[in-house]
PDB file of C-alpha atoms in Angstrom:
ATOM      1  CA  UNK A 591       6.400 -11.524   2.138  1.00 94.00           C
ATOM      2  CA  UNK A 592       6.141 -15.311   2.209  1.00 95.00           C
ATOM      3  CA  UNK A 593       2.596 -16.478   1.476  1.00 97.00           C
ATOM      4  CA  UNK A 594       1.621 -19.208   3.954  1.00 98.00           C
ATOM      5  CA  UNK A 595      -1.470 -20.556   2.184  1.00 97.00           C
ATOM      6  CA  UNK A 596       0.282 -23.425   0.374  1.00 96.00           C
ATOM      7  CA  UNK A 597       3.083 -24.066   2.862  1.00 98.00           C
ATOM      8  CA  UNK A 598       3.295 -27.314   4.815  1.00 98.00           C
ATOM      9  CA  UNK A 599       4.232 -26.160   8.302  1.00 98.00           C
ATOM     10  CA  UNK A 600       5.517 -28.200  11.240  1.00 98.00           C
ATOM     11  CA  UNK A 601       5.191 -26.571  14.678  1.00 98.00           C
ATOM     12  CA  UNK A 602       7.134 -28.481  17.335  1.00 97.00           C
ATOM     13  CA  UNK A 603       5.615 -27.860  20.753  1.00 94.00           C
ATOM     14  CA  UNK A 604       2.487 -26.755  18.915  1.00 94.00           C
ATOM     15  CA  UNK A 605       0.196 -28.160  21.593  1.00 92.00           C
ATOM     16  CA  UNK A 606       1.850 -26.030  24.281  1.00 91.00           C
ATOM     17  CA  UNK A 607       1.247 -22.645  25.812  1.00 91.00           C
ATOM     18  CA  UNK A 608       3.000 -20.649  23.058  1.00 95.00           C
ATOM     19  CA  UNK A 609       2.387 -23.232  20.325  1.00 96.00           C
ATOM     20  CA  UNK A 610      -1.401 -22.861  20.381  1.00 96.00           C
ATOM     21  CA  UNK A 611      -1.027 -19.109  19.950  1.00 97.00           C
ATOM     22  CA  UNK A 612       1.448 -19.534  17.082  1.00 98.00           C
ATOM     23  CA  UNK A 613      -0.960 -21.838  15.257  1.00 98.00           C
ATOM     24  CA  UNK A 614      -3.769 -19.299  15.727  1.00 98.00           C
ATOM     25  CA  UNK A 615      -1.559 -16.543  14.319  1.00 98.00           C
ATOM     26  CA  UNK A 616      -0.464 -18.724  11.391  1.00 98.00           C
ATOM     27  CA  UNK A 617      -4.105 -19.273  10.459  1.00 98.00           C
ATOM     28  CA  UNK A 618      -4.865 -15.546  10.816  1.00 98.00           C
ATOM     29  CA  UNK A 619      -1.915 -14.895   8.461  1.00 98.00           C
ATOM     30  CA  UNK A 620      -3.384 -17.236   5.839  1.00 98.00           C
ATOM     31  CA  UNK A 621      -1.931 -20.653   6.601  1.00 98.00           C
ATOM     32  CA  UNK A 622      -4.111 -23.657   5.741  1.00 98.00           C
ATOM     33  CA  UNK A 623      -4.987 -25.473   9.013  1.00 98.00           C
ATOM     34  CA  UNK A 624      -4.924 -28.788   7.140  1.00 98.00           C
ATOM     35  CA  UNK A 625      -1.280 -28.211   6.222  1.00 98.00           C
ATOM     36  CA  UNK A 626      -0.136 -27.527   9.801  1.00 98.00           C
ATOM     37  CA  UNK A 627       1.423 -30.464  11.693  1.00 97.00           C
ATOM     38  CA  UNK A 628       2.025 -30.501  15.444  1.00 96.00           C
ATOM     39  CA  UNK A 629       4.487 -32.801  17.211  1.00 89.00           C
ATOM     40  CA  UNK A 630       3.813 -33.964  20.766  1.00 81.00           C
ATOM     41  CA  UNK A 631       6.632 -35.239  22.956  1.00 79.00           C
ATOM     42  CA  UNK A 632       4.762 -38.424  23.929  1.00 80.00           C
ATOM     43  CA  UNK A 633       4.381 -39.428  20.250  1.00 84.00           C
ATOM     44  CA  UNK A 634       7.534 -37.908  18.772  1.00 93.00           C
ATOM     45  CA  UNK A 635      10.544 -37.589  21.073  1.00 95.00           C
ATOM     46  CA  UNK A 636      12.768 -35.148  19.194  1.00 97.00           C
ATOM     47  CA  UNK A 637      15.841 -36.288  21.138  1.00 96.00           C
ATOM     48  CA  UNK A 638      15.770 -39.251  18.735  1.00 96.00           C
ATOM     49  CA  UNK A 639      17.240 -38.504  15.302  1.00 97.00           C
ATOM     50  CA  UNK A 640      14.905 -40.890  13.457  1.00 97.00           C
ATOM     51  CA  UNK A 641      11.898 -39.047  14.897  1.00 97.00           C
ATOM     52  CA  UNK A 642      13.394 -35.750  13.743  1.00 97.00           C
ATOM     53  CA  UNK A 643      13.854 -37.148  10.247  1.00 97.00           C
ATOM     54  CA  UNK A 644      10.257 -38.376  10.105  1.00 97.00           C
ATOM     55  CA  UNK A 645       8.950 -35.071  11.438  1.00 97.00           C
ATOM     56  CA  UNK A 646      10.900 -33.020   8.873  1.00 98.00           C
ATOM     57  CA  UNK A 647       9.850 -35.057   5.843  1.00 97.00           C
ATOM     58  CA  UNK A 648       7.639 -33.219   3.322  1.00 97.00           C
ATOM     59  CA  UNK A 649       7.625 -29.963   5.333  1.00 98.00           C
ATOM     60  CA  UNK A 650       8.209 -26.505   3.819  1.00 98.00           C
ATOM     61  CA  UNK A 651       8.570 -24.580   7.095  1.00 98.00           C
ATOM     62  CA  UNK A 652       9.517 -25.758  10.581  1.00 98.00           C
ATOM     63  CA  UNK A 653       8.840 -23.543  13.599  1.00 98.00           C
ATOM     64  CA  UNK A 654      10.763 -25.068  16.511  1.00 98.00           C
ATOM     65  CA  UNK A 655       9.133 -24.160  19.830  1.00 97.00           C
ATOM     66  CA  UNK A 656       9.528 -27.466  21.679  1.00 95.00           C
ATOM     67  CA  UNK A 657      11.718 -27.079  24.752  1.00 93.00           C
ATOM     68  CA  UNK A 658      12.366 -28.565  28.159  1.00 89.00           C
ATOM     69  CA  UNK A 659      12.056 -25.374  30.181  1.00 81.00           C
ATOM     70  CA  UNK A 660      11.169 -23.947  33.581  1.00 74.00           C
ATOM     71  CA  UNK A 661      12.021 -21.397  36.253  1.00 76.00           C
ATOM     72  CA  UNK A 662      14.985 -21.108  38.620  1.00 76.00           C
ATOM     73  CA  UNK A 663      13.886 -24.164  40.617  1.00 80.00           C
ATOM     74  CA  UNK A 664      13.939 -26.516  37.630  1.00 83.00           C
ATOM     75  CA  UNK A 665      17.201 -25.000  36.359  1.00 82.00           C
ATOM     76  CA  UNK A 666      18.867 -25.765  39.700  1.00 89.00           C
ATOM     77  CA  UNK A 667      17.366 -29.245  39.980  1.00 93.00           C
ATOM     78  CA  UNK A 668      17.915 -30.554  36.433  1.00 94.00           C
ATOM     79  CA  UNK A 669      20.710 -28.638  34.647  1.00 95.00           C
ATOM     80  CA  UNK A 670      21.987 -31.754  32.842  1.00 96.00           C
ATOM     81  CA  UNK A 671      18.550 -32.653  31.469  1.00 96.00           C
ATOM     82  CA  UNK A 672      17.915 -29.078  30.361  1.00 96.00           C
ATOM     83  CA  UNK A 673      21.245 -28.953  28.522  1.00 97.00           C
ATOM     84  CA  UNK A 674      20.992 -32.369  26.868  1.00 98.00           C
ATOM     85  CA  UNK A 675      17.311 -32.325  25.959  1.00 97.00           C
ATOM     86  CA  UNK A 676      17.309 -28.876  24.389  1.00 97.00           C
ATOM     87  CA  UNK A 677      20.590 -29.347  22.536  1.00 98.00           C
ATOM     88  CA  UNK A 678      19.655 -32.743  21.108  1.00 98.00           C
ATOM     89  CA  UNK A 679      16.121 -31.758  20.084  1.00 97.00           C
ATOM     90  CA  UNK A 680      17.297 -28.642  18.305  1.00 98.00           C
ATOM     91  CA  UNK A 681      20.512 -29.729  16.670  1.00 98.00           C
ATOM     92  CA  UNK A 682      19.081 -32.983  15.281  1.00 98.00           C
ATOM     93  CA  UNK A 683      15.920 -31.323  14.011  1.00 98.00           C
ATOM     94  CA  UNK A 684      17.911 -28.607  12.231  1.00 98.00           C
ATOM     95  CA  UNK A 685      20.096 -31.241  10.571  1.00 98.00           C
ATOM     96  CA  UNK A 686      17.069 -33.337   9.596  1.00 98.00           C
ATOM     97  CA  UNK A 687      15.349 -30.242   8.181  1.00 98.00           C
ATOM     98  CA  UNK A 688      18.408 -29.414   6.061  1.00 98.00           C
ATOM     99  CA  UNK A 689      18.580 -32.998   4.790  1.00 98.00           C
ATOM    100  CA  UNK A 690      14.846 -33.030   3.999  1.00 98.00           C
ATOM    101  CA  UNK A 691      15.057 -29.839   1.937  1.00 98.00           C
ATOM    102  CA  UNK A 692      12.913 -27.751   4.278  1.00 98.00           C
ATOM    103  CA  UNK A 693      12.675 -24.198   2.866  1.00 98.00           C
ATOM    104  CA  UNK A 694      12.746 -22.316   6.159  1.00 98.00           C
ATOM    105  CA  UNK A 695      13.579 -23.125   9.781  1.00 98.00           C
ATOM    106  CA  UNK A 696      12.392 -20.757  12.524  1.00 98.00           C
ATOM    107  CA  UNK A 697      14.200 -21.413  15.806  1.00 98.00           C
ATOM    108  CA  UNK A 698      12.861 -19.842  18.988  1.00 98.00           C
ATOM    109  CA  UNK A 699      15.723 -19.357  21.426  1.00 97.00           C
ATOM    110  CA  UNK A 700      15.784 -17.919  24.930  1.00 93.00           C
ATOM    111  CA  UNK A 701      16.628 -14.738  26.765  1.00 90.00           C
ATOM    112  CA  UNK A 702      18.678 -16.974  29.117  1.00 90.00           C
ATOM    113  CA  UNK A 703      21.331 -17.091  26.380  1.00 95.00           C
ATOM    114  CA  UNK A 704      22.457 -13.531  27.192  1.00 95.00           C
ATOM    115  CA  UNK A 705      25.449 -12.945  29.484  1.00 95.00           C
ATOM    116  CA  UNK A 706      24.732 -12.452  33.200  1.00 91.00           C
ATOM    117  CA  UNK A 707      25.893  -8.840  33.016  1.00 90.00           C
ATOM    118  CA  UNK A 708      24.663  -7.404  29.726  1.00 91.00           C
ATOM    119  CA  UNK A 709      24.247  -3.657  29.062  1.00 93.00           C
ATOM    120  CA  UNK A 710      20.546  -2.825  29.402  1.00 92.00           C
ATOM    121  CA  UNK A 711      18.564  -2.863  27.190  1.00 95.00           C
ATOM    122  CA  UNK A 712      20.018  -6.122  25.806  1.00 95.00           C
ATOM    123  CA  UNK A 713      21.122  -5.744  22.197  1.00 97.00           C
ATOM    124  CA  UNK A 714      21.604  -8.786  19.965  1.00 98.00           C
ATOM    125  CA  UNK A 715      25.236  -7.800  19.301  1.00 97.00           C
ATOM    126  CA  UNK A 716      26.031  -8.373  23.011  1.00 97.00           C
ATOM    127  CA  UNK A 717      24.938 -12.013  22.976  1.00 97.00           C
ATOM    128  CA  UNK A 718      28.492 -13.377  23.094  1.00 97.00           C
ATOM    129  CA  UNK A 719      30.049 -10.867  25.506  1.00 97.00           C
ATOM    130  CA  UNK A 720      30.113 -13.105  28.597  1.00 96.00           C
ATOM    131  CA  UNK A 721      28.785 -16.225  30.328  1.00 96.00           C
ATOM    132  CA  UNK A 722      25.057 -16.559  31.091  1.00 95.00           C
ATOM    133  CA  UNK A 723      23.642 -16.305  34.612  1.00 91.00           C
ATOM    134  CA  UNK A 724      24.793 -19.508  36.295  1.00 93.00           C
ATOM    135  CA  UNK A 725      21.415 -21.070  37.126  1.00 89.00           C
ATOM    136  CA  UNK A 726      20.232 -20.598  33.509  1.00 90.00           C
ATOM    137  CA  UNK A 727      23.514 -21.348  31.752  1.00 95.00           C
ATOM    138  CA  UNK A 728      23.016 -25.018  30.756  1.00 96.00           C
ATOM    139  CA  UNK A 729      19.645 -24.231  29.152  1.00 95.00           C
ATOM    140  CA  UNK A 730      20.783 -20.918  27.677  1.00 95.00           C
ATOM    141  CA  UNK A 731      23.964 -22.306  26.135  1.00 97.00           C
ATOM    142  CA  UNK A 732      22.180 -25.328  24.642  1.00 97.00           C
ATOM    143  CA  UNK A 733      19.735 -22.995  22.907  1.00 97.00           C
ATOM    144  CA  UNK A 734      22.484 -20.560  21.862  1.00 97.00           C
ATOM    145  CA  UNK A 735      24.375 -23.389  20.165  1.00 98.00           C
ATOM    146  CA  UNK A 736      21.439 -23.684  17.749  1.00 98.00           C
ATOM    147  CA  UNK A 737      22.080 -20.119  16.574  1.00 98.00           C
ATOM    148  CA  UNK A 738      25.657 -21.108  15.670  1.00 98.00           C
ATOM    149  CA  UNK A 739      24.365 -24.187  13.878  1.00 98.00           C
ATOM    150  CA  UNK A 740      21.849 -22.214  11.812  1.00 98.00           C
ATOM    151  CA  UNK A 741      24.447 -19.597  10.887  1.00 98.00           C
ATOM    152  CA  UNK A 742      26.888 -22.361   9.899  1.00 98.00           C
ATOM    153  CA  UNK A 743      24.297 -24.176   7.789  1.00 98.00           C
ATOM    154  CA  UNK A 744      23.361 -20.918   6.069  1.00 98.00           C
ATOM    155  CA  UNK A 745      27.030 -20.223   5.297  1.00 98.00           C
ATOM    156  CA  UNK A 746      27.891 -23.702   4.023  1.00 98.00           C
ATOM    157  CA  UNK A 747      24.585 -24.996   2.621  1.00 98.00           C
ATOM    158  CA  UNK A 748      22.501 -21.872   1.989  1.00 98.00           C
ATOM    159  CA  UNK A 749      19.949 -23.189   4.502  1.00 98.00           C
ATOM    160  CA  UNK A 750      17.413 -20.518   5.483  1.00 98.00           C
ATOM    161  CA  UNK A 751      17.255 -20.656   9.271  1.00 98.00           C
ATOM    162  CA  UNK A 752      16.351 -17.708  11.505  1.00 98.00           C
ATOM    163  CA  UNK A 753      16.740 -17.317  15.251  1.00 98.00           C
ATOM    164  CA  UNK A 754      14.421 -15.373  17.561  1.00 98.00           C
ATOM    165  CA  UNK A 755      15.017 -14.396  21.201  1.00 97.00           C
ATOM    166  CA  UNK A 756      11.722 -13.813  23.021  1.00 96.00           C
ATOM    167  CA  UNK A 757      11.854 -12.323  26.503  1.00 95.00           C
ATOM    168  CA  UNK A 758      10.029 -14.136  29.363  1.00 90.00           C
ATOM    169  CA  UNK A 759       6.540 -15.095  28.194  1.00 94.00           C
ATOM    170  CA  UNK A 760       3.286 -15.107  30.135  1.00 96.00           C
ATOM    171  CA  UNK A 761      -0.434 -15.417  29.420  1.00 96.00           C
ATOM    172  CA  UNK A 762      -3.491 -17.683  29.730  1.00 95.00           C
ATOM    173  CA  UNK A 763      -2.720 -21.425  29.612  1.00 93.00           C
ATOM    174  CA  UNK A 764       0.802 -20.869  30.941  1.00 93.00           C
ATOM    175  CA  UNK A 765       2.493 -23.593  33.024  1.00 89.00           C
ATOM    176  CA  UNK A 766       1.330 -23.118  36.631  1.00 93.00           C
ATOM    177  CA  UNK A 767       3.085 -26.214  38.043  1.00 89.00           C
ATOM    178  CA  UNK A 768       5.068 -24.892  41.062  1.00 83.00           C
ATOM    179  CA  UNK A 769       7.957 -27.295  40.327  1.00 80.00           C
ATOM    180  CA  UNK A 770       8.663 -25.923  36.854  1.00 77.00           C
ATOM    181  CA  UNK A 771       6.769 -22.672  36.282  1.00 84.00           C
ATOM    182  CA  UNK A 772       8.240 -19.261  35.527  1.00 85.00           C
ATOM    183  CA  UNK A 773       7.842 -16.266  37.828  1.00 91.00           C
ATOM    184  CA  UNK A 774       4.428 -14.864  36.795  1.00 95.00           C
ATOM    185  CA  UNK A 775       2.413 -18.114  36.873  1.00 95.00           C
ATOM    186  CA  UNK A 776       4.289 -19.185  40.022  1.00 93.00           C
ATOM    187  CA  UNK A 777       3.329 -15.949  41.802  1.00 96.00           C
ATOM    188  CA  UNK A 778      -0.297 -16.043  40.617  1.00 97.00           C
ATOM    189  CA  UNK A 779      -0.694 -19.593  41.916  1.00 97.00           C
ATOM    190  CA  UNK A 780       1.063 -18.734  45.180  1.00 96.00           C
ATOM    191  CA  UNK A 781      -1.245 -15.771  45.844  1.00 97.00           C
ATOM    192  CA  UNK A 782      -4.334 -17.778  44.855  1.00 97.00           C
ATOM    193  CA  UNK A 783      -3.438 -20.633  47.210  1.00 96.00           C
ATOM    194  CA  UNK A 784      -2.643 -18.222  50.051  1.00 96.00           C
ATOM    195  CA  UNK A 785      -6.107 -16.730  49.591  1.00 96.00           C
ATOM    196  CA  UNK A 786      -7.729 -20.168  49.563  1.00 95.00           C
ATOM    197  CA  UNK A 787      -5.992 -21.068  52.848  1.00 95.00           C
ATOM    198  CA  UNK A 788      -6.507 -17.658  54.453  1.00 96.00           C
ATOM    199  CA  UNK A 789      -2.741 -17.114  54.821  1.00 95.00           C
ATOM    200  CA  UNK A 790      -1.624 -13.606  55.701  1.00 94.00           C
ATOM    201  CA  UNK A 791       1.989 -14.043  54.544  1.00 95.00           C
ATOM    202  CA  UNK A 792       3.407 -14.646  51.075  1.00 96.00           C
ATOM    203  CA  UNK A 793       6.977 -16.056  50.860  1.00 94.00           C
ATOM    204  CA  UNK A 794       8.807 -15.065  47.652  1.00 95.00           C
ATOM    205  CA  UNK A 795      12.279 -16.111  46.516  1.00 90.00           C
ATOM    206  CA  UNK A 796      15.093 -13.526  46.441  1.00 93.00           C
ATOM    207  CA  UNK A 797      15.057  -9.906  47.559  1.00 95.00           C
ATOM    208  CA  UNK A 798      12.821  -8.410  44.852  1.00 95.00           C
ATOM    209  CA  UNK A 799      15.559  -6.296  43.280  1.00 95.00           C
ATOM    210  CA  UNK A 800      15.997  -8.016  39.868  1.00 93.00           C
ATOM    211  CA  UNK A 801      14.091  -6.578  36.947  1.00 93.00           C
ATOM    212  CA  UNK A 802      12.349  -8.461  34.170  1.00 93.00           C
ATOM    213  CA  UNK A 803      10.558  -7.764  30.924  1.00 95.00           C
ATOM    214  CA  UNK A 804       7.591  -9.919  29.923  1.00 96.00           C
ATOM    215  CA  UNK A 805       5.920 -10.572  26.578  1.00 97.00           C
ATOM    216  CA  UNK A 806       2.288 -11.656  26.322  1.00 98.00           C
ATOM    217  CA  UNK A 807       2.013 -15.008  24.557  1.00 97.00           C
ATOM    218  CA  UNK A 808      -0.275 -13.697  21.790  1.00 97.00           C
ATOM    219  CA  UNK A 809       2.234 -10.932  21.017  1.00 98.00           C
ATOM    220  CA  UNK A 810       5.126 -13.419  20.978  1.00 98.00           C
ATOM    221  CA  UNK A 811       3.198 -15.625  18.540  1.00 98.00           C
ATOM    222  CA  UNK A 812       2.490 -12.634  16.299  1.00 98.00           C
ATOM    223  CA  UNK A 813       6.203 -11.763  16.254  1.00 98.00           C
ATOM    224  CA  UNK A 814       7.174 -15.337  15.387  1.00 98.00           C
ATOM    225  CA  UNK A 815       4.727 -15.478  12.481  1.00 98.00           C
ATOM    226  CA  UNK A 816       5.766 -12.026  11.180  1.00 98.00           C
ATOM    227  CA  UNK A 817       9.393 -13.189  11.224  1.00 98.00           C
ATOM    228  CA  UNK A 818       8.438 -16.438   9.479  1.00 98.00           C
ATOM    229  CA  UNK A 819       6.903 -14.436   6.648  1.00 98.00           C
ATOM    230  CA  UNK A 820       9.317 -11.513   6.423  1.00 98.00           C
ATOM    231  CA  UNK A 821      12.758 -12.232   7.907  1.00 98.00           C
ATOM    232  CA  UNK A 822      15.487 -14.230   6.136  1.00 98.00           C
ATOM    233  CA  UNK A 823      18.791 -13.189   7.702  1.00 98.00           C
ATOM    234  CA  UNK A 824      21.365 -14.861   9.923  1.00 98.00           C
ATOM    235  CA  UNK A 825      21.428 -12.340  12.794  1.00 98.00           C
ATOM    236  CA  UNK A 826      19.347 -13.171  15.905  1.00 98.00           C
ATOM    237  CA  UNK A 827      16.352 -10.952  16.697  1.00 98.00           C
ATOM    238  CA  UNK A 828      14.905  -9.997  20.100  1.00 98.00           C
ATOM    239  CA  UNK A 829      11.159 -10.124  20.700  1.00 98.00           C
ATOM    240  CA  UNK A 830       9.954  -8.020  23.636  1.00 97.00           C
ATOM    241  CA  UNK A 831       7.759  -5.120  24.653  1.00 93.00           C
ATOM    242  CA  UNK A 832      10.204  -2.550  26.100  1.00 87.00           C
ATOM    243  CA  UNK A 833       8.660  -2.582  29.598  1.00 91.00           C
ATOM    244  CA  UNK A 834      10.969  -3.361  32.527  1.00 94.00           C
ATOM    245  CA  UNK A 835       9.588  -4.085  36.017  1.00 96.00           C
ATOM    246  CA  UNK A 836      11.275  -5.149  39.265  1.00 96.00           C
ATOM    247  CA  UNK A 837      10.217  -8.426  40.875  1.00 96.00           C
ATOM    248  CA  UNK A 838       9.204  -6.391  43.938  1.00 97.00           C
ATOM    249  CA  UNK A 839       6.858  -4.229  41.856  1.00 97.00           C
ATOM    250  CA  UNK A 840       5.601  -7.294  39.981  1.00 97.00           C
ATOM    251  CA  UNK A 841       4.660  -9.053  43.225  1.00 97.00           C
ATOM    252  CA  UNK A 842       2.885  -5.926  44.470  1.00 97.00           C
ATOM    253  CA  UNK A 843       1.005  -5.554  41.170  1.00 97.00           C
ATOM    254  CA  UNK A 844      -0.163  -9.186  41.199  1.00 97.00           C
ATOM    255  CA  UNK A 845      -1.248  -8.821  44.846  1.00 97.00           C
ATOM    256  CA  UNK A 846      -3.157  -5.654  43.935  1.00 97.00           C
ATOM    257  CA  UNK A 847      -4.896  -7.255  40.930  1.00 97.00           C
ATOM    258  CA  UNK A 848      -5.788 -10.325  42.998  1.00 97.00           C
ATOM    259  CA  UNK A 849      -6.790  -8.241  46.060  1.00 97.00           C
ATOM    260  CA  UNK A 850      -4.319  -9.935  48.406  1.00 97.00           C
ATOM    261  CA  UNK A 851      -3.303  -7.679  51.290  1.00 93.00           C
ATOM    262  CA  UNK A 852      -1.025  -9.995  53.268  1.00 94.00           C
ATOM    263  CA  UNK A 853       2.658  -9.465  54.118  1.00 96.00           C
ATOM    264  CA  UNK A 854       5.318 -10.344  51.528  1.00 96.00           C
ATOM    265  CA  UNK A 855       8.237 -12.286  53.047  1.00 96.00           C
ATOM    266  CA  UNK A 856      11.416 -12.045  50.945  1.00 97.00           C
ATOM    267  CA  UNK A 857      13.452 -15.266  51.160  1.00 95.00           C
ATOM    268  CA  UNK A 858      16.863 -13.687  50.649  1.00 94.00           C
ATOM    269  CA  UNK A 859      18.677 -17.022  51.042  1.00 92.00           C
ATOM    270  CA  UNK A 860      17.138 -18.085  47.699  1.00 90.00           C
ATOM    271  CA  UNK A 861      18.621 -16.999  44.331  1.00 83.00           C
ATOM    272  CA  UNK A 862      17.625 -13.811  42.521  1.00 85.00           C
ATOM    273  CA  UNK A 863      18.612 -14.955  39.019  1.00 80.00           C
ATOM    274  CA  UNK A 864      19.929 -12.473  36.453  1.00 79.00           C
ATOM    275  CA  UNK A 865      20.059  -8.905  37.884  1.00 84.00           C
ATOM    276  CA  UNK A 866      18.260  -7.159  34.999  1.00 85.00           C
ATOM    277  CA  UNK A 867      16.436  -8.171  31.825  1.00 87.00           C
ATOM    278  CA  UNK A 868      15.138  -5.723  29.273  1.00 92.00           C
ATOM    279  CA  UNK A 869      15.484  -5.972  25.501  1.00 96.00           C
ATOM    280  CA  UNK A 870      16.342  -3.620  22.695  1.00 97.00           C
ATOM    281  CA  UNK A 871      13.615  -4.497  20.176  1.00 97.00           C
ATOM    282  CA  UNK A 872      14.696  -2.112  17.416  1.00 97.00           C
ATOM    283  CA  UNK A 873      15.805  -4.906  15.075  1.00 98.00           C
ATOM    284  CA  UNK A 874      12.415  -6.683  15.138  1.00 98.00           C
ATOM    285  CA  UNK A 875      10.642  -3.427  14.344  1.00 98.00           C
ATOM    286  CA  UNK A 876      13.051  -2.478  11.544  1.00 98.00           C
ATOM    287  CA  UNK A 877      13.369  -5.937   9.946  1.00 98.00           C
ATOM    288  CA  UNK A 878       9.774  -7.157  10.025  1.00 98.00           C
ATOM    289  CA  UNK A 879       7.643  -4.473  11.674  1.00 98.00           C
ATOM    290  CA  UNK A 880       6.944  -6.206  14.985  1.00 98.00           C
ATOM    291  CA  UNK A 881       5.704  -4.120  17.928  1.00 97.00           C
ATOM    292  CA  UNK A 882       4.013  -5.745  20.956  1.00 97.00           C
ATOM    293  CA  UNK A 883       0.338  -4.840  21.344  1.00 96.00           C
ATOM    294  CA  UNK A 884      -0.681  -5.892  24.872  1.00 97.00           C
ATOM    295  CA  UNK A 885      -0.307  -3.514  27.819  1.00 96.00           C
ATOM    296  CA  UNK A 886       1.306  -5.365  30.744  1.00 96.00           C
ATOM    297  CA  UNK A 887      -1.349  -4.728  33.386  1.00 97.00           C
ATOM    298  CA  UNK A 888      -4.088  -5.943  31.015  1.00 97.00           C
ATOM    299  CA  UNK A 889      -2.077  -9.029  30.066  1.00 97.00           C
ATOM    300  CA  UNK A 890      -1.593  -9.871  33.751  1.00 98.00           C
ATOM    301  CA  UNK A 891      -5.298  -9.420  34.412  1.00 98.00           C
ATOM    302  CA  UNK A 892      -6.154 -11.781  31.533  1.00 97.00           C
ATOM    303  CA  UNK A 893      -3.718 -14.376  32.908  1.00 98.00           C
ATOM    304  CA  UNK A 894      -5.086 -14.110  36.465  1.00 98.00           C
ATOM    305  CA  UNK A 895      -8.682 -14.393  35.220  1.00 97.00           C
ATOM    306  CA  UNK A 896      -7.807 -17.523  33.217  1.00 97.00           C
ATOM    307  CA  UNK A 897      -6.085 -19.138  36.193  1.00 97.00           C
ATOM    308  CA  UNK A 898      -8.960 -18.431  38.549  1.00 97.00           C
ATOM    309  CA  UNK A 899     -11.384 -20.042  36.105  1.00 96.00           C
ATOM    310  CA  UNK A 900      -9.143 -23.092  35.590  1.00 95.00           C
ATOM    311  CA  UNK A 901      -7.339 -23.525  38.917  1.00 88.00           C
ATOM    312  CA  UNK A 902      -9.230 -26.674  39.863  1.00 80.00           C
TER     313      UNK A 902
END
């Protein structure tokens, strides 16, 4: 196991929703808070190679979480930005890290990298067996290219880069902006606002048939830190919790937890996204002992409670 106490660690996106949790877990695992550096996009635009070089200097470990990311709406509206931004941030930072002699690079990828029709549960060996779901493809492919880069750099340069594939994340402090949020925060906000207005109907995109798996942000952070300490191989690793739920059941559960009894209106002219998402998490358990801890209903309740307290 890699001891973190003396390591200089850069966490890109460390001020974000997942980043804060990763920093907490790093400190719990023994990292020195004074040796942890966080980049913020307004001060250090990682699409610029010189910024990547400066960020990578004198670091032992880089955990790359920074991403331009959002739900189906953002993916439809800005596919070019999502492709360019994520590819340039990642590929330049990996190269800068190699040049700077960084000892370990932890790249957090995306479940959107999987093919649209993947045998369920998704196994890492199926990652290349088809094209991603169309609305996610520019983002998913940009992130998947970083896996190829890390594997190539390991093969040619002996560079220790690992690649993790977390399923959809959720939790307190998530992004609740309706223009760019993922499904859980988007639904929580939608129900909350319907309650504030006294609306008796709740419009929801799609027909409710797709399934999703969700990982609580604290659990995702724990998995990332366990991999940082214990995993040093080229194969990608899924991070999930082995619980699959349909969007229809998810909406009903959120309505139940928030005590909303209005009518759900399914907007079937809007896209569903990928038909099913559920991960095989055997590799994470076998390679570095990761098992998610948070029961889904409790995680949702925590997220709803946080939003209600911070909605204003």
